[in-house]
Amino acid sequence: MRAALVVGARPNFMKIAPLMREFKGRNVETLLIHTGQHYDKNMSKVFFEDLELPEPDIYLGVGSGSHAEQTARVMIAFEEIVLSKNPDIIIVVGDVNSTVACSLVGAKLHVPVAHVESGLRSFDLDMPEEINRMVTDILSKYCFTTSPEAETNLRKEGVGGDRIFFVGNIMIDSLLYYMKKSEDSPILEDLGLEKGEYILVTLHRPSNVDSPEELRSLFDMLNRLSGKLPVVFPVHPRTKKMIDTANPPFKISSDFKMIDPVGYLDFLKAMRNAKMVITDSGGIQEETTVLGVPCITVRNNTERPITIDVGTNVLAGTDPVKVEYEALKILEKGIGEHGIPPLWDGKTAGRIADVLLKYFD
Ligand code: UD1
Ligand code: UDP
């Protein structure tokens, strides 16, 4: 089996790294393709170092653009690669534009596509990721799911049970593999933070950050919270663009620390030791669930409801008053009972390799 594995954006690297390791151990031939959707050092290269990923075999260098431009550029460049390299299978992860672009190319060239993290649905078509998820799933021969409700979602959309494989959460493979190593990160000392005595924030969803008014009111709320506990915010480039052009500039209090995006090991250390995390990220809802760290999700819906049912996640909506209310509640009372979803155990890459190798044998 010759496997083409696709990465493009920040949340892809920690999902592909465990598969690369697993395939290497089983002598599977791999072709690692980086589309270049994310390209800043701290959105891309740092993850190759932290996650011990080999250099990509092929870098498509598509960069930023509108949805159509970015998706089309990936498709054109990726089609050439598939035609010249003839992989037996194309493995895509998550829900970014690179994911859907490469699935479309694979399906049209009749190369089987495997989608890792299949079946997640927010039921919100205003999210570009929801479109990417639905299209990728319908085109995939192998739909690898993280949680039982993903299978229900897929079956409702007509995906047959023979294409669905419940294998668990591959992000958690990376989390558990690198947990110990992340303890060596100096991030807390560098930022002057005490364990359990700060709030970690990430925000990058267009619905939260593309409107200056929405973002300003979220910043006002984070300023207020920083009066209770220091707030640390590694700022995504999409969000930074907005902050840099805000007029008048956003007010930032002294205990509200804005920093550049950080690498995987630094972020893991910061997340694990935070009092709580406030985020609109998909993956961070899952990682905090496993770490047992309270997470407030600044969205009106989530494609990862198991993190609320089982884990530490609270869906607060996007109204800053509600987010603040939930944060103060956690500061006062902490969170109740929580657990870890089934098969979020660090062994997902092995289960995926078992399924694929069985088929190719
Ligand atoms: C993308 C994904 C989103 C994912 C997020 C993870 C899509 C549709 N969206 O959103 O699902 O949650 O990545 O981080 O695929 N930029 C830089 N440097 C970079 C990358 C981006 O400056 O290395 C800036 C550019 O101005 C770009 C903007 O960020 O236009 C948005 O980047 P893009 O990849 O289009 O979407 P994200 O918001 O990063
Ligand atoms: N992450 C990181 N550094 C940061 C912010 C996030 O390493 O400064 C990691 C985080 O631990 C998780 C992944 O990036 O593994 C989530 O990516 P992101 O939030 O960009 O995308 P989403 O999951 O929302 O698609």
Coordinates of C-alpha atoms and ligand atoms in Angstrom, one line a residue:
M1 CA 0.0 0.0 0.0
R2 CA 1.4 3.4 -1.0
A3 CA -0.3 6.1 1.1
A4 CA -0.5 9.8 0.2
L5 CA -1.1 11.7 3.4
V6 CA -2.2 15.3 3.2
V7 CA -1.5 18.2 5.6
G8 CA -2.3 21.8 5.0
A9 CA -3.3 23.8 8.1
R10 CA -2.3 23.9 11.8
P11 CA -4.9 21.3 13.0
N12 CA -3.8 18.7 10.4
F13 CA -0.2 18.2 11.7
M14 CA -1.1 16.6 15.0
K15 CA -3.6 14.3 13.3
I16 CA -1.1 13.0 10.6
A17 CA 1.9 12.6 12.8
P18 CA 0.6 9.4 14.6
L19 CA -0.2 7.8 11.2
M20 CA 3.2 8.6 9.8
R21 CA 4.8 7.0 12.9
E22 CA 2.5 4.0 12.6
F23 CA 3.1 3.5 8.9
K24 CA 6.8 3.7 9.3
G25 CA 6.7 1.0 11.9
R26 CA 4.7 -1.2 9.5
N27 CA 6.9 -0.5 6.5
V28 CA 4.1 1.2 4.6
E29 CA 5.3 3.5 1.8
T30 CA 4.2 7.1 2.5
L31 CA 4.1 10.3 0.5
L32 CA 3.6 13.3 2.8
I33 CA 2.1 16.2 0.9
H34 CA 1.9 19.7 2.5
T35 CA -0.5 21.9 0.5
G36 CA 0.9 25.1 2.1
Q37 CA -2.5 26.4 3.2
H38 CA -0.7 27.5 6.4
Y39 CA 2.8 28.7 5.9
D40 CA 4.0 31.0 8.7
K41 CA 6.8 29.3 10.7
N42 CA 4.6 29.2 13.9
M43 CA 1.6 27.8 11.9
S44 CA 3.5 25.1 10.1
K45 CA 7.3 24.4 10.5
V46 CA 7.2 24.4 14.3
F47 CA 4.8 21.5 14.2
F48 CA 7.1 19.4 12.0
E49 CA 9.8 19.9 14.6
D50 CA 7.6 19.4 17.7
L51 CA 5.8 16.4 16.3
E52 CA 8.9 14.9 14.7
L53 CA 7.4 14.8 11.3
P54 CA 9.7 14.2 8.3
E55 CA 10.0 17.0 5.8
P56 CA 7.1 16.8 3.4
D57 CA 7.9 14.9 0.2
I58 CA 6.0 17.5 -1.7
Y59 CA 5.1 21.1 -0.9
L60 CA 2.3 22.6 -3.0
G61 CA 2.7 26.2 -1.7
V62 CA -0.9 27.2 -2.3
G63 CA -1.0 29.9 0.4
S64 CA -4.0 32.1 1.3
G65 CA -6.9 33.2 -0.9
S66 CA -10.7 33.1 -1.1
H67 CA -12.3 29.7 -0.6
A68 CA -12.6 29.1 -4.3
E69 CA -9.1 30.3 -5.0
Q70 CA -7.5 28.2 -2.3
T71 CA -9.5 25.1 -2.9
A72 CA -8.9 25.3 -6.7
R73 CA -5.2 25.9 -6.3
V74 CA -4.9 22.8 -4.1
M75 CA -6.9 20.7 -6.6
I76 CA -4.8 21.7 -9.6
A77 CA -1.5 21.1 -7.9
F78 CA -2.7 17.9 -6.1
E79 CA -4.1 16.4 -9.3
E80 CA -0.7 16.5 -10.9
I81 CA 0.9 14.7 -7.9
V82 CA -1.7 12.0 -7.9
L83 CA -1.3 11.4 -11.6
S84 CA 2.5 11.2 -11.4
K85 CA 2.8 9.3 -8.1
N86 CA -0.1 6.9 -8.4
P87 CA -0.9 6.4 -4.7
D88 CA -3.1 3.5 -3.7
I89 CA -4.9 5.6 -1.1
I90 CA -5.2 9.3 -0.2
I91 CA -5.6 10.1 3.5
V92 CA -7.1 13.4 4.6
V93 CA -7.9 14.7 8.0
G94 CA -10.2 17.2 9.6
D95 CA -12.3 19.8 7.8
V96 CA -10.1 22.5 6.2
N97 CA -10.1 23.6 2.6
S98 CA -7.1 21.3 1.8
T99 CA -9.1 18.3 3.1
V100 CA -12.0 18.8 0.7
A101 CA -9.8 19.8 -2.2
C102 CA -7.7 16.6 -2.1
S103 CA -10.8 14.4 -1.5
L104 CA -12.4 15.8 -4.7
V105 CA -9.2 15.1 -6.7
G106 CA -8.9 11.6 -5.3
A107 CA -12.6 10.7 -5.9
K108 CA -12.5 12.0 -9.5
L109 CA -9.3 10.0 -10.3
H110 CA -10.8 6.9 -8.7
V111 CA -8.2 6.7 -6.0
P112 CA -9.8 5.7 -2.7
V113 CA -10.0 8.4 -0.1
A114 CA -9.8 7.8 3.7
H115 CA -11.2 10.6 5.9
V116 CA -9.9 10.7 9.5
E117 CA -12.3 12.5 11.8
S118 CA -15.3 11.7 9.7
G119 CA -19.0 12.3 10.5
L120 CA -18.7 15.4 12.7
R121 CA -21.5 17.8 12.1
S122 CA -22.3 21.2 13.5
F123 CA -25.5 21.4 11.3
D124 CA -24.4 25.0 10.5
L125 CA -23.8 25.5 6.9
D126 CA -22.6 29.0 7.6
M127 CA -19.3 27.3 8.7
P128 CA -17.0 26.7 5.8
E129 CA -15.8 23.6 7.6
E130 CA -19.3 22.0 7.7
I131 CA -19.4 22.1 3.9
N132 CA -15.9 20.6 3.8
R133 CA -16.9 17.8 6.2
M134 CA -20.0 16.9 4.3
V135 CA -18.4 16.8 0.9
T136 CA -15.3 14.9 2.1
D137 CA -17.4 12.3 3.8
I138 CA -19.7 11.6 0.8
L139 CA -16.6 11.1 -1.3
S140 CA -14.6 8.9 1.1
K141 CA -14.4 5.1 0.9
Y142 CA -13.1 4.9 4.5
C143 CA -14.8 7.1 7.0
F144 CA -12.8 6.9 10.3
T145 CA -14.9 8.3 13.2
T146 CA -14.0 9.6 16.6
S147 CA -17.4 9.1 18.4
P148 CA -20.6 7.1 18.1
E149 CA -22.8 10.1 17.0
A150 CA -20.6 10.6 14.0
E151 CA -21.8 7.2 12.6
T152 CA -25.4 8.3 13.1
N153 CA -24.7 11.5 11.2
L154 CA -23.1 9.6 8.3
R155 CA -25.8 7.0 8.1
K156 CA -28.5 9.8 7.9
E157 CA -26.6 11.2 4.9
G158 CA -26.6 7.8 3.2
V159 CA -23.1 6.6 4.0
G160 CA -23.2 2.8 4.3
G161 CA -22.0 1.0 7.4
D162 CA -19.4 -0.8 5.4
R163 CA -17.6 2.5 4.9
I164 CA -17.7 3.6 8.6
F165 CA -15.0 2.6 11.1
F166 CA -15.1 3.8 14.7
V167 CA -11.5 4.1 15.5
G168 CA -11.3 6.9 18.2
N169 CA -9.6 10.2 18.2
I170 CA -6.2 10.5 16.5
M171 CA -5.5 14.0 18.0
I172 CA -5.4 12.3 21.3
D173 CA -2.7 9.9 20.0
S174 CA -0.5 13.0 19.7
L175 CA -1.6 14.5 23.0
L176 CA -0.8 11.4 25.0
Y177 CA 2.4 10.7 23.1
Y178 CA 3.8 14.2 23.7
M179 CA 2.3 15.0 27.1
K180 CA 5.5 14.1 29.0
K181 CA 7.8 15.9 26.6
S182 CA 5.7 19.0 26.8
E183 CA 6.5 19.4 30.5
D184 CA 10.0 20.6 29.4
S185 CA 8.5 23.6 27.6
P186 CA 9.6 26.8 29.3
I187 CA 6.4 28.7 28.3
L188 CA 5.1 29.3 31.8
E189 CA 8.3 30.7 33.1
D190 CA 8.8 32.8 29.9
L191 CA 5.4 34.4 30.3
G192 CA 5.6 34.7 34.1
L193 CA 2.6 32.4 34.7
E194 CA 1.8 30.2 37.7
K195 CA 0.3 26.7 37.2
G196 CA -3.5 26.9 37.4
E197 CA -3.5 30.6 37.8
Y198 CA -4.3 31.9 34.3
I199 CA -6.9 31.6 31.5
L200 CA -5.8 30.5 28.0
V201 CA -7.7 31.9 25.1
T202 CA -7.8 31.2 21.3
L203 CA -10.2 32.7 18.8
H204 CA -10.1 32.4 15.1
R205 CA -13.5 31.5 13.7
P206 CA -14.6 34.0 11.1
S207 CA -17.9 34.4 12.9
N208 CA -16.1 35.7 16.0
V209 CA -13.1 37.6 14.5
D210 CA -14.0 38.9 11.1
S211 CA -16.3 41.6 12.4
P212 CA -14.4 44.3 14.4
E213 CA -17.5 45.0 16.6
E214 CA -17.9 41.3 17.7
L215 CA -14.2 41.0 18.3
R216 CA -14.0 44.3 20.3
S217 CA -16.8 43.2 22.6
L218 CA -15.0 39.8 23.2
F219 CA -11.8 41.8 24.0
D220 CA -13.7 44.0 26.4
M221 CA -14.9 40.9 28.2
L222 CA -11.4 39.3 28.2
N223 CA -10.0 42.6 29.7
R224 CA -12.5 42.3 32.5
L225 CA -11.7 38.7 33.1
S226 CA -8.0 39.5 33.2
G227 CA -8.8 41.6 36.3
K228 CA -9.6 38.2 38.1
L229 CA -6.9 36.0 36.5
P230 CA -4.2 36.7 33.9
V231 CA -5.3 36.0 30.4
V232 CA -2.9 34.6 27.7
F233 CA -4.0 34.7 24.1
P234 CA -1.8 33.2 21.3
V235 CA -3.2 35.1 18.4
H236 CA -4.1 33.3 15.1
P237 CA -3.0 35.2 12.0
R238 CA -6.6 35.7 10.9
T239 CA -7.4 37.4 14.2
K240 CA -4.1 39.4 14.2
K241 CA -5.1 41.0 10.9
M242 CA -8.3 42.3 12.5
I243 CA -6.5 43.5 15.7
D244 CA -3.9 45.3 13.6
T245 CA -6.4 47.2 11.6
A246 CA -9.0 48.0 14.3
N247 CA -9.9 51.6 14.5
P248 CA -9.8 52.8 17.3
P249 CA -7.3 50.2 18.5
F250 CA -8.5 47.6 21.0
K251 CA -7.8 48.3 24.6
I252 CA -5.6 45.7 26.1
S253 CA -5.1 45.6 29.9
S254 CA -1.7 44.7 31.4
D255 CA -2.8 41.2 32.5
F256 CA -4.1 40.4 29.1
K257 CA -1.1 39.0 27.3
M258 CA -1.3 38.7 23.6
I259 CA 1.4 36.5 22.0
D260 CA 2.2 34.9 18.7
P261 CA 0.8 31.4 18.0
V262 CA 2.9 28.9 19.8
G263 CA 4.2 25.4 18.9
Y264 CA 2.5 22.2 19.9
L265 CA 4.6 21.4 22.9
D266 CA 4.3 24.9 24.3
F267 CA 0.6 25.0 23.7
L268 CA 0.1 21.6 25.3
K269 CA 1.9 22.7 28.4
A270 CA 0.0 26.0 28.6
M271 CA -3.3 24.2 28.1
R272 CA -2.7 21.4 30.6
N273 CA -1.9 23.9 33.3
A274 CA -4.5 26.5 32.6
K275 CA -7.4 27.2 35.1
M276 CA -9.6 27.2 32.1
V277 CA -9.5 27.6 28.3
I278 CA -11.8 29.9 26.4
T279 CA -11.8 29.0 22.7
D280 CA -13.6 28.6 19.4
S281 CA -11.2 25.9 18.2
G282 CA -12.5 22.5 17.3
G283 CA -9.5 20.5 18.4
I284 CA -9.0 22.3 21.6
Q285 CA -12.5 21.3 22.8
E286 CA -11.3 17.7 22.5
E287 CA -7.8 18.1 24.0
T288 CA -9.2 19.9 27.1
T289 CA -11.7 17.1 27.5
V290 CA -8.9 14.6 27.8
L291 CA -6.8 16.9 30.0
G292 CA -9.7 17.5 32.3
V293 CA -9.3 21.3 31.9
P294 CA -12.5 23.3 31.9
C295 CA -13.2 24.7 28.4
I296 CA -15.7 27.4 27.4
T297 CA -16.5 27.3 23.7
V298 CA -17.4 30.6 22.2
R299 CA -19.8 29.3 19.5
N300 CA -23.5 28.7 19.1
N301 CA -22.9 25.0 18.1
T302 CA -20.3 22.4 18.1
E303 CA -19.6 19.4 15.8
R304 CA -18.1 17.7 18.9
P305 CA -21.0 17.3 21.3
I306 CA -19.4 14.4 23.1
T307 CA -17.0 16.9 24.7
I308 CA -20.1 18.5 26.4
D309 CA -21.9 15.2 27.2
V310 CA -18.8 13.5 28.6
G311 CA -16.0 16.0 28.9
T312 CA -15.3 19.4 30.3
N313 CA -16.7 21.6 27.6
V314 CA -19.4 24.2 28.0
L315 CA -21.1 25.7 24.9
A316 CA -21.5 29.4 25.9
G317 CA -22.6 31.0 22.6
T318 CA -20.9 34.1 21.3
D319 CA -22.4 36.7 23.6
P320 CA -19.5 38.0 25.7
V321 CA -21.9 38.4 28.7
K322 CA -22.7 34.7 28.6
V323 CA -19.0 33.7 28.2
E324 CA -18.1 35.9 31.1
Y325 CA -20.9 34.3 33.2
E326 CA -19.6 30.8 32.5
A327 CA -16.0 31.8 33.2
L328 CA -16.9 33.4 36.6
K329 CA -18.9 30.3 37.4
I330 CA -15.9 28.1 36.8
L331 CA -13.6 30.4 38.8
E332 CA -16.0 30.1 41.7
K333 CA -17.1 26.5 41.6
G334 CA -14.8 24.6 39.1
I335 CA -16.5 21.9 37.0
G336 CA -18.5 18.8 37.9
E337 CA -17.9 15.1 37.0
H338 CA -16.3 14.4 33.7
G339 CA -14.8 11.6 31.8
I340 CA -13.0 10.6 28.6
P341 CA -14.9 9.4 25.5
P342 CA -14.4 5.8 24.4
L343 CA -11.3 5.1 22.2
W344 CA -9.7 8.4 22.9
D345 CA -6.8 6.3 24.2
G346 CA -3.7 7.1 22.1
K347 CA -4.2 4.0 19.9
T348 CA -6.3 5.3 17.0
A349 CA -3.5 5.4 14.4
G350 CA -2.9 1.7 15.0
R351 CA -6.6 0.9 14.5
I352 CA -6.7 2.9 11.2
A353 CA -3.6 1.1 9.9
D354 CA -5.2 -2.3 10.8
V355 CA -8.3 -1.4 8.7
L356 CA -6.4 -0.2 5.7
L357 CA -3.7 -2.9 5.7
K358 CA -6.4 -5.6 6.0
Y359 CA -8.1 -4.2 2.9
F360 CA -4.9 -3.9 0.9
D361 CA -3.7 -7.4 1.9
Ligands
UD1_1 C1 -8.3 27.5 8.6 C2 -9.5 26.5 8.4 C3 -10.2 26.3 9.8 C4 -9.2 25.9 10.9 C5 -8.1 26.9 10.9 C6 -7.1 26.4 11.9 C7 -10.6 26.5 6.3 C8 -11.8 26.9 5.5 N1 -10.4 27.0 7.5 O1 -8.8 28.7 8.9 O2 -11.2 25.3 9.6 O3 -9.9 25.9 12.1 O4 -7.4 27.0 9.6 O5 -6.1 27.3 12.3 O6 -9.8 25.7 5.7 N2 -2.6 33.4 7.4 C9 -1.3 33.9 7.6 N3 -0.4 32.9 7.8 C10 -0.6 31.6 7.7 C11 -1.9 31.2 7.5 C12 -2.9 32.1 7.3 O7 -1.1 35.1 7.7 O8 0.3 30.8 7.8 C13 -3.7 34.5 7.3 C14 -4.0 34.9 5.9 O9 -4.2 36.3 5.9 C15 -5.2 34.2 5.5 C16 -5.9 34.1 6.9 O10 -4.9 33.9 7.8 O11 -6.0 34.8 4.6 C17 -6.9 32.9 6.9 O12 -6.2 31.6 6.6 P1 -7.0 30.4 6.0 O13 -6.1 29.2 5.9 O14 -7.8 30.8 4.8 O15 -8.1 30.1 7.1 P2 -8.0 30.1 8.7 O16 -8.8 31.1 9.3 O17 -6.6 29.9 9.0
UDP2 N1 -2.4 24.9 18.9 C1 -1.1 25.1 19.0 N2 -0.7 26.4 19.2 C2 -1.5 27.5 19.3 C3 -2.9 27.2 19.2 C4 -3.3 25.9 19.0 O1 -0.3 24.2 18.9 O2 -1.1 28.6 19.5 C5 -2.9 23.5 18.6 C6 -3.9 22.9 19.5 O3 -3.3 22.3 20.7 C7 -4.6 21.9 18.7 C8 -4.6 22.6 17.3 O4 -3.6 23.5 17.3 O5 -3.8 20.7 18.6 C9 -5.9 23.2 17.0 O6 -5.8 24.0 15.9 P1 -6.8 25.2 15.5 O7 -7.4 25.7 16.8 O8 -6.0 26.2 14.7 O9 -7.8 24.6 14.5 P2 -9.3 23.8 14.7 O10 -9.1 22.7 15.6 O11 -10.2 24.9 15.2 O12 -9.6 23.5 13.3

